[in-house]
Coordinates of C-alpha atoms in Angstrom, one line a residue:
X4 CA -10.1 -48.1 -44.7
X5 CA -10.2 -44.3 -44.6
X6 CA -9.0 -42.4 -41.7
X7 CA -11.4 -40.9 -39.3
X8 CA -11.3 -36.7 -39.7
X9 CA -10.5 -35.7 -36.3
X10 CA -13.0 -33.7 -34.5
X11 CA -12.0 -29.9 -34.1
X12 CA -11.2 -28.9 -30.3
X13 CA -14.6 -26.9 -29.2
X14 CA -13.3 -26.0 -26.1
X15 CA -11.7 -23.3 -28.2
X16 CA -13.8 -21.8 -30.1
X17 CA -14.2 -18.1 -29.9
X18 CA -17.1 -15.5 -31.8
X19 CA -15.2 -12.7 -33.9
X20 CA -17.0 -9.4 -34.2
X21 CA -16.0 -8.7 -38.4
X22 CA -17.0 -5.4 -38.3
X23 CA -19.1 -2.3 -36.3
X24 CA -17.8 -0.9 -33.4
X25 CA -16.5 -3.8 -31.7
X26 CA -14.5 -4.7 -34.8
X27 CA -11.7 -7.3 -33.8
X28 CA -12.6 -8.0 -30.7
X29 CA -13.5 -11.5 -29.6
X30 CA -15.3 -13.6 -26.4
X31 CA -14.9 -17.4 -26.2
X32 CA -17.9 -19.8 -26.5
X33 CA -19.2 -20.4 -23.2
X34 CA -22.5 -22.4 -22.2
X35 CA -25.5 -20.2 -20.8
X36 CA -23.9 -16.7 -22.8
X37 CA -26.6 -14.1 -23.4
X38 CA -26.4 -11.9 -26.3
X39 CA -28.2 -8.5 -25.6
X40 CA -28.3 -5.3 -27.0
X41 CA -26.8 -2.6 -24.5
X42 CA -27.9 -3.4 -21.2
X43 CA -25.0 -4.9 -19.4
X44 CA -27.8 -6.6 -16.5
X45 CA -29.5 -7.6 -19.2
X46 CA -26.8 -10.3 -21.0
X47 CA -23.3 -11.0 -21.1
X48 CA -21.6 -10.0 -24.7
X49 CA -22.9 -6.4 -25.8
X50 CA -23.9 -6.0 -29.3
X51 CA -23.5 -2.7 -29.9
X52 CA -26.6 -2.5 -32.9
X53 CA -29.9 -0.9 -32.9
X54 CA -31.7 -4.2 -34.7
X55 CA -30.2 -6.3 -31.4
X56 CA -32.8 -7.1 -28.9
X57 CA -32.5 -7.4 -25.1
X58 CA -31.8 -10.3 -24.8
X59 CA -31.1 -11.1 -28.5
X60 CA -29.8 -14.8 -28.3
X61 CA -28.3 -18.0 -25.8
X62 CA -25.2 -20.2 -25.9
X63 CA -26.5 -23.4 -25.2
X64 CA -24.9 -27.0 -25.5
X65 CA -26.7 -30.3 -26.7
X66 CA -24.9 -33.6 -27.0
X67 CA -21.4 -31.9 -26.7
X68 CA -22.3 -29.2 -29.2
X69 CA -22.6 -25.1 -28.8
X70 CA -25.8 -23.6 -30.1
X71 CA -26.7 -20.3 -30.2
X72 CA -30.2 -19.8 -30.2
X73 CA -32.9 -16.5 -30.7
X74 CA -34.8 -16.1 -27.6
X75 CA -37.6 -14.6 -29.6
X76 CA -35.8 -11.0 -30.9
X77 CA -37.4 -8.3 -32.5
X78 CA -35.7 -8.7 -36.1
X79 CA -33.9 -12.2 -35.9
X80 CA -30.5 -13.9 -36.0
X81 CA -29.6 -14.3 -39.8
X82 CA -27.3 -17.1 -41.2
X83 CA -26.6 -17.3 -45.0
X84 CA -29.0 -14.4 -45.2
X85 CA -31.8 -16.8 -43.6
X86 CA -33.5 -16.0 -40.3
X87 CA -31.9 -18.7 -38.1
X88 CA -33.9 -19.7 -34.2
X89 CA -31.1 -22.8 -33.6
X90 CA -27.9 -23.6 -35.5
X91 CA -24.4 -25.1 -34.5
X92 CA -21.5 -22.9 -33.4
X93 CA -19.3 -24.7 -36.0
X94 CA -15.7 -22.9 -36.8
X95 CA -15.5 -20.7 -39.9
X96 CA -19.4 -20.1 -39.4
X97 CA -20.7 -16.6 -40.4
X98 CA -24.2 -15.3 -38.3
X99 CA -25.6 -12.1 -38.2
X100 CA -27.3 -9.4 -35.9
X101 CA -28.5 -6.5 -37.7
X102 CA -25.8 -5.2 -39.6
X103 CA -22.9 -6.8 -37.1
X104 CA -21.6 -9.5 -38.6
X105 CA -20.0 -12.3 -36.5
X106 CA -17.6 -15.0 -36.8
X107 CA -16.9 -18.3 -35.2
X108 CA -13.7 -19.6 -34.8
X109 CA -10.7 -21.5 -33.5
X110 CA -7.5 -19.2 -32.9
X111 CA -4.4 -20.4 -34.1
X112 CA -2.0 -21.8 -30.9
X113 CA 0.2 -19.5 -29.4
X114 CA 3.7 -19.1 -30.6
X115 CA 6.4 -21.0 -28.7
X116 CA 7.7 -19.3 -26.5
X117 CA 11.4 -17.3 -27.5
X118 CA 14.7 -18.0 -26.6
X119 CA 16.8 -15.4 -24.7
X120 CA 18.9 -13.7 -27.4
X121 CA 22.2 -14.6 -25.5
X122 CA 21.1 -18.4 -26.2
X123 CA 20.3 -18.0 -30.5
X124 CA 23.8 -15.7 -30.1
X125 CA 25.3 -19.1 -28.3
X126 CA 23.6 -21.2 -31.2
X127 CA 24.6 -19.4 -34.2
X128 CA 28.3 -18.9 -33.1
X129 CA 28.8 -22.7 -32.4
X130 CA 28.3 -23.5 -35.9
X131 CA 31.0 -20.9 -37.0
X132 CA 34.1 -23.1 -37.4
X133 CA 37.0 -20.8 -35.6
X134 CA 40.6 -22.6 -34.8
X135 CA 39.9 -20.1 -31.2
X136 CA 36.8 -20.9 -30.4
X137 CA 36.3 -24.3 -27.7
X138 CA 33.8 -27.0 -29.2
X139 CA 31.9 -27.4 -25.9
X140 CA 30.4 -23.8 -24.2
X141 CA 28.6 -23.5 -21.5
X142 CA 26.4 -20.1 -20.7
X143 CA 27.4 -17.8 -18.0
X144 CA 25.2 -16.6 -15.6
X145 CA 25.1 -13.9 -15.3
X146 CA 26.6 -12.5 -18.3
X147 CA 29.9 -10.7 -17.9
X148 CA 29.8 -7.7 -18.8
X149 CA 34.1 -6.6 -19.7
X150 CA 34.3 -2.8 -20.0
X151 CA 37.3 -1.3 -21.6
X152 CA 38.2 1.6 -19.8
X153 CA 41.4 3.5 -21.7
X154 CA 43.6 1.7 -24.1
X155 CA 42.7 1.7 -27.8
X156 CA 39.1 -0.1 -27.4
X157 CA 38.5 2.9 -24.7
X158 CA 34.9 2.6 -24.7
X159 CA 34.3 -1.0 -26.0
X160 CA 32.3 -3.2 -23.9
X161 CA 31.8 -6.8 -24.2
X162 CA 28.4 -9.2 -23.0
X163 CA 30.1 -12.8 -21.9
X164 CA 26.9 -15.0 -22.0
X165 CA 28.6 -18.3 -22.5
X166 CA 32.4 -20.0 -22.5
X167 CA 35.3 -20.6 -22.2
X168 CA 36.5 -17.6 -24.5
X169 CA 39.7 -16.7 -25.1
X170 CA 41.1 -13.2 -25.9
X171 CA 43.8 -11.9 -28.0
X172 CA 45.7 -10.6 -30.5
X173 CA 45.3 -13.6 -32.6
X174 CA 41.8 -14.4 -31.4
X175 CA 38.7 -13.4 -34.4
X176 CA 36.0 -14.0 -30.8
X177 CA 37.6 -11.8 -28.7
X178 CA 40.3 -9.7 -30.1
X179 CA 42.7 -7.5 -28.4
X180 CA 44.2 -4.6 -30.1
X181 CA 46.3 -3.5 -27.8
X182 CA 50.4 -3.4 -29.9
X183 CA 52.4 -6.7 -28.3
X184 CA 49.9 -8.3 -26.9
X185 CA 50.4 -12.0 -26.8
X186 CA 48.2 -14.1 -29.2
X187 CA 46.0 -15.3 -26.8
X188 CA 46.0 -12.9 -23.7
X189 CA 44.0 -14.5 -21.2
X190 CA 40.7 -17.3 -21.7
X191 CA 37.6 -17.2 -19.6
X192 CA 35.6 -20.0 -18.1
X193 CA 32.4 -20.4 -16.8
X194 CA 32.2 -21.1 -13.1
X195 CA 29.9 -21.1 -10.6
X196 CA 28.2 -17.8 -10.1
X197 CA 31.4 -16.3 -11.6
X198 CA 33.7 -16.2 -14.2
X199 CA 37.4 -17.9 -14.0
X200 CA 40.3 -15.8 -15.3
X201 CA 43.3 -17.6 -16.6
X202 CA 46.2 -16.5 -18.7
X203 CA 49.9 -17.7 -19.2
X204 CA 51.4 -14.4 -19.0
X205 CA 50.8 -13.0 -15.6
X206 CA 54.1 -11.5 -15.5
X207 CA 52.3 -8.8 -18.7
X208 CA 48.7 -9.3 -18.2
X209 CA 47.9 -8.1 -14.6
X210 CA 44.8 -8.6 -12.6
X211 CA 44.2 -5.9 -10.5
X212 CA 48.0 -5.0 -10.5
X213 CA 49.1 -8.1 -9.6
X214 CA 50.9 -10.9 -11.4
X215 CA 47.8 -13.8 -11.5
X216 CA 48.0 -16.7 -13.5
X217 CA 44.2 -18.0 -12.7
X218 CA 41.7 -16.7 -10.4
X219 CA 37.3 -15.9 -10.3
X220 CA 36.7 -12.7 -11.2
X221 CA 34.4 -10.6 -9.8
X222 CA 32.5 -7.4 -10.0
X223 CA 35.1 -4.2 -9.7
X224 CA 38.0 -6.6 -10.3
X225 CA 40.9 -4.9 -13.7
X226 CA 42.3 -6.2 -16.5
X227 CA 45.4 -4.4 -17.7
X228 CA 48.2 -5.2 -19.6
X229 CA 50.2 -2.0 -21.4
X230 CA 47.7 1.1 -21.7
X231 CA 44.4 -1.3 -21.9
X232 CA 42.4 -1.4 -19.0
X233 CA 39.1 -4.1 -18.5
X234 CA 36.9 -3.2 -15.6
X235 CA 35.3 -6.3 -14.7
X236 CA 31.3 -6.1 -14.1
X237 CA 28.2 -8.5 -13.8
X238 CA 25.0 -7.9 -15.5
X239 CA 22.1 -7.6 -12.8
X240 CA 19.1 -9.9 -12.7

């Protein structure tokens, strides 16, 4: 047995204007419409054409169908070049008004909606297979914002949207460039509303001057080990 075609989704449909001066523009299908020439108390949709009569034409609906039927115009509503009283709003259907011509039609659906860019970033990186990079990561919000402020990377500033990280000399996520520093310098977890600082050389790597092996960080908080210095920040909402 054949399929059943489904039946298109009226509720939908929109009129086009192909050309004239309201080229592009659109109004959805709507029971009880008027279509009038220039007189704004006089209809609904404007058509902006000297052949267009006041009123011109009516949206109605029959049986769960759009019409659009000539309420007795001067020069006619023309469809496949034919003058046209009644006929079936049906999509992809071409009518005429004088020299505007019109189109009836379903838009496409909207788009879905896009990701933030710190979650495609988060995508795209888990499928890189680093030795340094954790298989699990979870985002960070809000981002971390590390700003180097003299050192060698004077100037660099990195975005942390997601974790843990780890940074270092050995480390192709987060590399340090800073001569003697230890292969992995200190890692960074997500926490709650924060950031969790952790490193196995708090005796070199100093958090705001003082010897910390692990400890949330927080906006103004330092990073320093040697001449590098990382002022800690949070990006705002």
């Amino acid at each position: 047995m054949k399929k059943k075609a489904k039946k298109p989704n009226l509720s939908n449909l929109k009129i086009f204007f192909l050309n004239g001066p309201k080229k592009g523009s659109s109004f959805k299908v709507q029971k009880g419409l008027i279509l009038t020439r220039n007189k704004k108390e006089e209809g609904d949709i404007l058509i902006e054409d000297p052949k267009a009569s006041n009123p011109h034409a009516e949206i109605i609906k029959k049986r769960g169908l759009f019409y659009l039927q000539d309420i007795d115009s001067k020069n006619g509503t023309y469809v496949k070049g034919e003058i046209n009283d009644l006929f079936p709003l049906e999509p992809g259907l071409k009518f005429q008004i004088g020299k505007t011509i019109l189109q009836v039609k379903i838009p496409p659906p909207p788009p879905p909606p896009q990701k933030p860019w710190s979650e495609v970033i988060a995508k795209e990186l888990s499928a890189i297979p680093l030795k340094d990079r954790p298989k699990k990561l979870t985002f960070i919000k809000p981002t971390l914002v590390l700003n180097f402020k003299s050192g060698i990377q004077k100037g660099d500033k990195w975005h942390i949207c997601y974790g843990p990280r780890a940074a270092g000399s050995a480390s192709l996520d987060l590399p340090i460039l800073e001569p003697q520093a230890p292969d992995i310098c200190f890692s960074l977890e997500p926490a709650k509303q924060s950031v969790l600082f952790k490193t196995s050389y708090p005796e070199k790597i100093l958090l705001n001057k003082h010897h910390i092996s692990k400890k949330k960080l927080k906006a103004g908080d330092h990073i320093s080990f040697a001449s590098m210095l990382i002022e800690v920040n949070y990006e705002k909402k």
